[in-house]
Coordinates of C-alpha atoms in Angstrom, one line a residue:
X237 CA 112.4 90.3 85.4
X238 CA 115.2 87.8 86.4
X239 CA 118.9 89.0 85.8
X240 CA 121.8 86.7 87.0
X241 CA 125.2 87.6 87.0
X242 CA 128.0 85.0 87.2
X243 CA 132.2 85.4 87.7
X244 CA 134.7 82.7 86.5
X245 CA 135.5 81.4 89.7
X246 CA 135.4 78.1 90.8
X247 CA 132.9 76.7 93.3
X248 CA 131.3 80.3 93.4
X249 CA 128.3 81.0 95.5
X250 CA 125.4 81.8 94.1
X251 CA 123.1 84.3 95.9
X252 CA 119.3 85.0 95.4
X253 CA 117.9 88.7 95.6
X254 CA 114.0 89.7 95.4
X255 CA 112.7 92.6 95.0
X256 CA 109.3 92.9 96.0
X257 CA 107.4 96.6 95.9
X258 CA 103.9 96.6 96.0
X259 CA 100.8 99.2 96.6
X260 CA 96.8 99.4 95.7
X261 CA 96.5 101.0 92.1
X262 CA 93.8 103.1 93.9
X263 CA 92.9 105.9 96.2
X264 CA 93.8 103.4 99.1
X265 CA 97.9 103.9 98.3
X266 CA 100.0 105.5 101.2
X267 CA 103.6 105.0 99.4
X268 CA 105.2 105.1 95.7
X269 CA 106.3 101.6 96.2
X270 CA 107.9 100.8 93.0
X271 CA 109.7 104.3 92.6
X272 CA 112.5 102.8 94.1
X273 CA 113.3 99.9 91.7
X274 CA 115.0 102.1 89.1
X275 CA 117.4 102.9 91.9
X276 CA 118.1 99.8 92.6
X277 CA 118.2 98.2 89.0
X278 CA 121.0 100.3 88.6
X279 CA 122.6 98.7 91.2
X280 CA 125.0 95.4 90.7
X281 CA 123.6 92.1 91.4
X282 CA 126.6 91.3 93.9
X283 CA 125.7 94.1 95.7
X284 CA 121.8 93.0 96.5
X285 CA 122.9 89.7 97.5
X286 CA 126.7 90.3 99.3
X287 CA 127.7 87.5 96.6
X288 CA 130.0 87.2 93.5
X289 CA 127.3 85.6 91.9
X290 CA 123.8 86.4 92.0
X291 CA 120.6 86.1 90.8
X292 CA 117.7 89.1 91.1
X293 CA 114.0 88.4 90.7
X294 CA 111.9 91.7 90.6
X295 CA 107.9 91.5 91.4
X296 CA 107.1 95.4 90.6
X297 CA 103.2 95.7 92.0
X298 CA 102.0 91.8 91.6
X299 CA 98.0 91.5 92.0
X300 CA 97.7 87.8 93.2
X301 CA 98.6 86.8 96.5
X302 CA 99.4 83.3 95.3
X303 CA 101.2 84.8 92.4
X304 CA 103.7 86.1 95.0
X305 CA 103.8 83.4 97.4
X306 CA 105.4 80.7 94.6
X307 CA 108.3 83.7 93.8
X308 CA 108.9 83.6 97.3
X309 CA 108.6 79.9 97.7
X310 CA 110.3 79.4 94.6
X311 CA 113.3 81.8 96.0
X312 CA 113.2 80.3 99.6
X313 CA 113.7 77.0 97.6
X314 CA 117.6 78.3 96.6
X315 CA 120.1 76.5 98.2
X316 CA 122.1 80.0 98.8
X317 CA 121.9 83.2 100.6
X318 CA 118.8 85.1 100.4
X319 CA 118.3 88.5 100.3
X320 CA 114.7 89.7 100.1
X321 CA 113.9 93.6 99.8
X322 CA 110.4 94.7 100.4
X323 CA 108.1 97.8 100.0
X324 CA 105.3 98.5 100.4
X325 CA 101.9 99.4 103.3
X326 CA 101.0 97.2 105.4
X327 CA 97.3 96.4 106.7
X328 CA 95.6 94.9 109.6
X329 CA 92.8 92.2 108.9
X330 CA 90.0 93.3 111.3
X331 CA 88.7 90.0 111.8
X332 CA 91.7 88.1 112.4
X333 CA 94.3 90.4 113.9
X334 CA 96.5 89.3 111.1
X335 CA 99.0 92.0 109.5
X336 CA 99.1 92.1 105.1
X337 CA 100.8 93.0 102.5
X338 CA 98.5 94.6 100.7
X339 CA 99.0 94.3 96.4
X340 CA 97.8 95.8 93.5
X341 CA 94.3 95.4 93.7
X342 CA 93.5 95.9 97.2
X343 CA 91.4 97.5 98.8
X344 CA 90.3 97.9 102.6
X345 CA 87.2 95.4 101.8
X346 CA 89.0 93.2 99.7
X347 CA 91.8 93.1 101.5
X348 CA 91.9 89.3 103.1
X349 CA 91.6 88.2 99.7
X350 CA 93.9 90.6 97.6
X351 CA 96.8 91.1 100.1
X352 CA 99.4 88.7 101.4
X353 CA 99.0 87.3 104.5
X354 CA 102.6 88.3 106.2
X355 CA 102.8 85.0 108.1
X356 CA 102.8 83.3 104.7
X357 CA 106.3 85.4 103.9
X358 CA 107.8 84.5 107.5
X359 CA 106.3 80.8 106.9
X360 CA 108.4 80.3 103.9
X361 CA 111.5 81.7 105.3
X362 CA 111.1 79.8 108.2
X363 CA 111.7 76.6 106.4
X364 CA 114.9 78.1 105.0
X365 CA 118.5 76.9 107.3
X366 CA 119.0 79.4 109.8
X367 CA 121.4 82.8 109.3
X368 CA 121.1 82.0 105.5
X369 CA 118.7 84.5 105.2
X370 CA 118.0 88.1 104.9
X371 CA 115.1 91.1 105.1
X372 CA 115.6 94.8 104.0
X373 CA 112.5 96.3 104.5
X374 CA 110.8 100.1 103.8
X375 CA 107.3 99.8 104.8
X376 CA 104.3 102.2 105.4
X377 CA 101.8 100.5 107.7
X378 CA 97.9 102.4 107.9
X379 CA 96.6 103.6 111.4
X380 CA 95.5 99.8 112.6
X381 CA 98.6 98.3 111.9
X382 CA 101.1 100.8 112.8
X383 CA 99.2 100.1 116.2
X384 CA 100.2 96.5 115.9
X385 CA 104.1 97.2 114.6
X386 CA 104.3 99.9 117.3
X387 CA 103.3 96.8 120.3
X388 CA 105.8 95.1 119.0
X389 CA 103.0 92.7 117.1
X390 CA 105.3 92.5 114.1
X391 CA 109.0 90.9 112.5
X392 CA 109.9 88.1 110.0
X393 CA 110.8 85.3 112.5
X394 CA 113.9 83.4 114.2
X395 CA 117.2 82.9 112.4
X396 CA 116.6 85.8 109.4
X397 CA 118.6 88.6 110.1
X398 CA 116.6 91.9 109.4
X399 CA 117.2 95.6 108.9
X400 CA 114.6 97.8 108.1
X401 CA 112.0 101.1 108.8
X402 CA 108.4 101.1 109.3
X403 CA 106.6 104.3 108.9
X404 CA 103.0 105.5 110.1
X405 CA 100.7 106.7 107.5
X406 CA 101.7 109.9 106.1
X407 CA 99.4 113.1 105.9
X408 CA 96.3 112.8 104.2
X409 CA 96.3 112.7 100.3
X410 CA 100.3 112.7 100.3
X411 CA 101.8 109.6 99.4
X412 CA 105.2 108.5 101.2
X413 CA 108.3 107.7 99.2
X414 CA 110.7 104.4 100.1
X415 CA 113.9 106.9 101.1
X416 CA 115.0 104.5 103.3
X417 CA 115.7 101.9 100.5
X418 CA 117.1 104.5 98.1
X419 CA 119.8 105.4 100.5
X420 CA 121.4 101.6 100.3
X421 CA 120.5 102.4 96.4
X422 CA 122.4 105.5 96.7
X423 CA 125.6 103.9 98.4
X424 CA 125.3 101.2 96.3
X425 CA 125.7 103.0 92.8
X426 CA 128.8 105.0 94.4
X427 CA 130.4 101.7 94.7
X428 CA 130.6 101.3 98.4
X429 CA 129.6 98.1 100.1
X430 CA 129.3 98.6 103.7
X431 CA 128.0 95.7 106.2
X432 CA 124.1 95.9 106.2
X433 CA 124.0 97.0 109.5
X434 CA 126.5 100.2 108.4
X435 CA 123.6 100.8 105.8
X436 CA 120.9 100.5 108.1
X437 CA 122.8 103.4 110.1
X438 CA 123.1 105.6 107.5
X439 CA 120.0 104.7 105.9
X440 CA 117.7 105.4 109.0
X441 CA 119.6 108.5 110.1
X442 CA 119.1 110.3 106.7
X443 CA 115.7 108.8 105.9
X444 CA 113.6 109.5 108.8
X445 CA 110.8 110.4 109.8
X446 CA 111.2 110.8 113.5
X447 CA 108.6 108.6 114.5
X448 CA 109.1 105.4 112.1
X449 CA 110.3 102.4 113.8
X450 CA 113.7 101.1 112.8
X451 CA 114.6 97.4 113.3
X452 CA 117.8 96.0 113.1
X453 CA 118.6 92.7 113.8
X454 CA 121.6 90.8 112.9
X455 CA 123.4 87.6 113.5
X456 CA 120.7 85.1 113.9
X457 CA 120.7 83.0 117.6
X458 CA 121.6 85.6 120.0
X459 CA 120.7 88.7 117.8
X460 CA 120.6 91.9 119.1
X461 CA 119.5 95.3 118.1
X462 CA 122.1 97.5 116.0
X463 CA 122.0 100.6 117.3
X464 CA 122.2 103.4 114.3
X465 CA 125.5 105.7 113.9
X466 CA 122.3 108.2 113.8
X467 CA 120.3 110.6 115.2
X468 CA 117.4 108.1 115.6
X469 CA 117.4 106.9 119.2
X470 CA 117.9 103.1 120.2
X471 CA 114.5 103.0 122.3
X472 CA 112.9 103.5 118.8
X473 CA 114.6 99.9 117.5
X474 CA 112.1 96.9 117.5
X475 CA 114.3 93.7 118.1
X476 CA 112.7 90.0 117.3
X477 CA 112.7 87.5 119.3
X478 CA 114.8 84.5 118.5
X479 CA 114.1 81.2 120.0
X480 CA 115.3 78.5 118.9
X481 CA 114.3 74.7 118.7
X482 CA 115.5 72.4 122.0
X483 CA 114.5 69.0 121.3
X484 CA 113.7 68.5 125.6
X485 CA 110.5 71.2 125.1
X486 CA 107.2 70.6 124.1
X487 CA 106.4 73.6 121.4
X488 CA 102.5 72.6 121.7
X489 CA 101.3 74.3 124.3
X490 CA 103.1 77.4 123.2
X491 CA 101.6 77.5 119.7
X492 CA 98.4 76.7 121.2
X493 CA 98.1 79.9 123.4
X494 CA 99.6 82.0 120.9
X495 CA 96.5 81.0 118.3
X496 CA 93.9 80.9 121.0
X497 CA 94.8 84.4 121.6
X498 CA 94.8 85.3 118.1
X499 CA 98.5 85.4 117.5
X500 CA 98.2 84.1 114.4
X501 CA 101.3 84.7 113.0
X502 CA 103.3 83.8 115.9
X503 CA 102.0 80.3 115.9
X504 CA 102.5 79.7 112.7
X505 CA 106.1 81.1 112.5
X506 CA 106.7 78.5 115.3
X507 CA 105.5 75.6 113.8
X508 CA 107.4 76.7 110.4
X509 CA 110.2 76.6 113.3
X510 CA 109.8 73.3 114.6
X511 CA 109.1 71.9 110.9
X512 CA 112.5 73.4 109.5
X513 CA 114.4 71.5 112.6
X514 CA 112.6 68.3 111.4
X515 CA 113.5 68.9 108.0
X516 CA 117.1 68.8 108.4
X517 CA 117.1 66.2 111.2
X518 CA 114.8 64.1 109.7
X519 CA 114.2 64.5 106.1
X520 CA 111.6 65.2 103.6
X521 CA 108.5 62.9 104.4
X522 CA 109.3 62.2 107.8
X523 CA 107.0 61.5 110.1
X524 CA 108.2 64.4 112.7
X525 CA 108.0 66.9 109.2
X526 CA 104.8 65.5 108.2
X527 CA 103.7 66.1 111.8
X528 CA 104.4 70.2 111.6
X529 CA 103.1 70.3 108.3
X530 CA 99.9 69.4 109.5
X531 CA 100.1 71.6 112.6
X532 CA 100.6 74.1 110.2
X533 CA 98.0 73.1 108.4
X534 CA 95.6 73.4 111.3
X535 CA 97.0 76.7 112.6
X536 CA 95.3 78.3 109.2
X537 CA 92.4 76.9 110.1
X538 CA 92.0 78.5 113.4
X539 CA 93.7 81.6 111.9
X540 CA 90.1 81.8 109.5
X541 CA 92.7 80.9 106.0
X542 CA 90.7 77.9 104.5
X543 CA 93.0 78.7 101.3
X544 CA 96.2 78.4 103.1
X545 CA 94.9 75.5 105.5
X546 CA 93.3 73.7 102.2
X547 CA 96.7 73.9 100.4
X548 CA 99.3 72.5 103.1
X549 CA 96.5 69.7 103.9
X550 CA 96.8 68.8 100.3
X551 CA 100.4 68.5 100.7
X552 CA 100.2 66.2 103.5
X553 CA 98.3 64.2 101.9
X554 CA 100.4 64.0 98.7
X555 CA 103.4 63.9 101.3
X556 CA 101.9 60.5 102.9
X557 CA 101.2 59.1 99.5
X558 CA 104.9 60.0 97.9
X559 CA 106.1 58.2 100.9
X560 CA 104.0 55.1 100.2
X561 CA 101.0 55.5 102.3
X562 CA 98.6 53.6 100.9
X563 CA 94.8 56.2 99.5
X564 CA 92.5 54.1 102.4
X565 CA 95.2 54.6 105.3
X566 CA 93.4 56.3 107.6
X567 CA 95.9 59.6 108.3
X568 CA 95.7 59.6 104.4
X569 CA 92.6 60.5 104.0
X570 CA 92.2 62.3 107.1
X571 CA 94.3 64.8 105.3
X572 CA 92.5 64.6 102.0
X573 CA 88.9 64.8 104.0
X574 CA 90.3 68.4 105.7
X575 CA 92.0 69.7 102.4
X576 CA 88.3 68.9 101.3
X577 CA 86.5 70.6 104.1
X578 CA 88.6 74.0 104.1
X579 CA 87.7 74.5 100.6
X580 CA 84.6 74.4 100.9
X581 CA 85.2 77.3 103.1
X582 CA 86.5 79.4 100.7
X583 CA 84.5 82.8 100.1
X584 CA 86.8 84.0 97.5
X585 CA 85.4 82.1 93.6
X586 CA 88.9 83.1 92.5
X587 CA 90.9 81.5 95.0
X588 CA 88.6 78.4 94.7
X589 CA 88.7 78.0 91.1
X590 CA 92.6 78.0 91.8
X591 CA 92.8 74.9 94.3
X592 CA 90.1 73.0 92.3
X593 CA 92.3 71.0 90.1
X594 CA 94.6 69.6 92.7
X595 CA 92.1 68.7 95.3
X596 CA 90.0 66.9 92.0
X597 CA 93.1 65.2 91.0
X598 CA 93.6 64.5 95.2
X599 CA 90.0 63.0 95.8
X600 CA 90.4 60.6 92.5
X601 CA 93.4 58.8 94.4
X602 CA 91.9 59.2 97.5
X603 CA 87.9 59.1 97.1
X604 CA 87.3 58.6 101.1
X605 CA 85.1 56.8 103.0
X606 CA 81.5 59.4 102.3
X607 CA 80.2 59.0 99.1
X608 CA 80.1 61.9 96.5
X609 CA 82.9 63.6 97.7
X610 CA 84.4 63.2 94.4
X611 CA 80.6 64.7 92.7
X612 CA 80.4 67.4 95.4
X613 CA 83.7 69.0 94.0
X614 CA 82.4 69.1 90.3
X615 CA 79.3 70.4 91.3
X616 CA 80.6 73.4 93.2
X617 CA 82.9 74.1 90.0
X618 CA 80.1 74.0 88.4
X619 CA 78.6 76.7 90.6
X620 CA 81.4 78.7 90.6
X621 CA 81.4 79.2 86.9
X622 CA 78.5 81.3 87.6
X623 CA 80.4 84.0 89.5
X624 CA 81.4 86.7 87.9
X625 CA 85.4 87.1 89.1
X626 CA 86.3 90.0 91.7
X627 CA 87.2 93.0 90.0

C-alpha cells in the first residue's frame, strides 16, 4: 500500500516512510509483527516522516528477500528524508555469524534463504547522504542473536540516526507484541509530535521489558546515546559507532580484518561507507565508485552470499559498460566472469532462476574469453527447471 499526502506549499519537501513488519507464518513466530500497522495507518503521513509532505510504503509480512530489498532500494533511491520503521525477530545465521530479518516463510533451516540479510538493509542506507536518514525499530531477536545484539554485534550504520528496542525472546509459546511502536502510534493519533528522541523516552519507559536493549542515537557525526526521561537505565542503551570517511586513511585493511573475522556486516557497511563518499565526490560510474562497488561485491563473497555477490558483480559490469568500456576490456569481463562464478554457487533454484536473465543477457554482450560460458548458463536453467521450488 502506498499513500502520499501533499500541501499547497511551494518548494515543499517530500518525505519517504516505510513500514516494514514481518514474522514466520509458522510455529517459529516470537512477535505479532503486523499488529501494529493498524496503529499506525491511523496515524498522518507528516507525522511518519516529520514532513509536510510525505509518502508511506507499507510491506505487511513480505515472503521474498529480494522482494524487500528493491522497496528498500527503491525508497533509499528518494532524494528526501527517510524514515524507515521496522518489526519484526531477528535471527543469527549459524554458518556465517550474520544477523536476519527473518520473513514470512522462514524457518530456522530455511533461514539464509528466506530472511533478509541485515547488512543488505544497512548496505542500502549507507549509500543514502548522511543525517538524511532515519530507523525506528521494535525487534524481537531469538536466543543466538539476542547474544549478538547484547555484545554489541548489531546497529544500522554511520550517519542514520536510530531509536529503537530490542527484546530477548519471550516465554515459550507466548508471542511478544510491538508496544514499543504503538506508543509513538499512540502519541501520534493524540496529535502530539514530539522530537524522536522525546518518543523514544516515553516509548521505552512505558514499553519495557526490563531487559530489552534500547538504542538511541541521534545527530549523525558525533552521535551520542539519548538517555530516556525513563525508568530504563542508560547502561542498558547500545550507541553505534560513527566513523566517518577521511580521505588520508586507507579503509582496506580495516574491512579486511573485520571479514576475516567474520564481521560480515561491518565490512560491508564500510565499504557502502567509502562507496557513498565516492558517489558524491565523484559520481556515478567513477572509477573510485566502481572500485567500492566491487569491494562490495567481494565482501559477499567471503561473507558465503553468492546471490548478493553475483548481483553487485553484475552491476559493475553493466557500470563499466554504461561508461563505455568496451565487452573484451579486461576489468570488463573480469566482472562478468565473477557475476558468472557466484552463481553458480547458488544453492537456492529460486534465487537462481531470479538472476538468470540478467547474467544471460550479461554474457551475450560480454561472452569472455572460455568457451561455453554462454551454453553453461542455459544448461543449468535447464536443470533447474527440474527442481520443484522451496515450499
Amino acid at each position: 500500500m502506498v499513500i502520499t499526502q501533499q500541501d499547497n506549499g511551494e518548494q515543499t519537501v517530500t518525505g519517504t516512510a516505510l513500514l516494514l513488519a514481518a514474522a514466520p507464518a509458522n510455529k517459529s513466530c516470537l512477535i505479532d509483527a503486523t499488529s501494529v500497522l493498524p496503529a499506525l495507518a491511523a496515524v498522518q503521513p507528516s507525522a511518519l516522516t516529520g514532513t509536510a509532505a510525505a509518502t508511506v510504503v507499507e510491506l505487511a509480512d513480505p515472503v521474498d528477500p529480494q522482494t524487500v530489498l528493491t522497496r528498500i532500494r527503491t525508497a533509499a533511491a528518494a532524494p528526501g528524508p527517510l524514515v524507515l520503521y521496522v518489526t519484526g525477530q531477528l535471527h543469527l545465521d549459524h554458518r556465517q555469524r550474520l544477523l536476519h530479518l527473518a520473513l514470512a516463510r522462514t524457518t530456522p533451516s530455511t533461514l539464509r534463504y528466506t530472511a533478509l540479510p541485515w547488512h543488505w538493509l544497512t548496505g542500502e542506507l549507507a549509500l543514502r547522504r548522511p543525517d538524511t536518514t532515519t530507523v525506528v525499530l521494535d525487534l524481537v531477536a531469538d536466543g543466538d542473536a539476542w547474544g549478538q545484539v547484547r555484545g554489541g554485534g548489531f546497529g544500522v550504520g554511520p550517519g542514520v540516526r536510530l531509536f529503537g528496542r530490542v527484546s530477548p525472546p519471550p516465554a515459550r509459546r507466548s508471542t511478544a507484541v510491538p508496544g514499543y511502536l504503538k506508543t509513538y502510534a499512540s502519541i501520534w493519533r493524540n496529535g502530539h509530535r514530539p522530537p524522536l528522541a522525546q518518543l523514544h523516552a516515553q516509548a521505552a519507559g512505558e514499553a519495557g521489558p526490563g531487559d530489552a536493549v534500547f538504542l538511541a542515537v541521534d545527530g549523525g557525526a558525533g552521535s551520542v546515546p539519548v538517555a530516556p526521561r525513563s525508568p530504563v537505565p542508560a547502561a542498558r542503551q547500545a550507541a553505534v559507532p560513527v566513523v566517518e570517511p577521511r580521505p588520508d586513511a586507507d579503509p582496506h585493511p580495516a574491512i579486511l580484518a573485520a571479514a576475516q573475522s567474520g564481521r560480515h556486516g561491518e565490512a560491508a557497511a564500510i565499504a557502502a561507507m567509502w562507496e557513498s563518499t565516492a558517489l558524491r565526490t565523484h559520481g556515478a560510474g567513477s572509477p573510485e565508485a566502481l572500485h567500492w562497488l566491487e569491494v562490495r561485491a567481494d565482501l559477499a563473497r567471503l561473507a558465503q552470499d553468492p546471490g548478493r555477490s553475483c548481483e553487485l558483480w553484475m552491476a559493475a559490469a553493466e557500470a563499466r559498460l554504461a561508461r563505455g568500456q568496451a565487452a573484451g576490456t579486461e576489468d570488463v569481463e573480469a566482472a562478468v566472469d565473477r557475476a558468472h562464478h557466484q552463481w553458480e554457487q547458488l544453492g537456492d533454484p529460486a534465487q537462481a532462476r531470479a538472476l538468470a536473465a540478467s547474467l544471460t543477457r550479461l554474457r551475450r554482450a560480454v561472452p569472455g574469453r572460455r568457451p561455453g560460458a554462454l551454453e553453461a548458463i542455459s544448461r543449468r536453467i535447464s536443470a533447474l527447471e527440474n527442481v520443484p521450488a522451496t515450499p
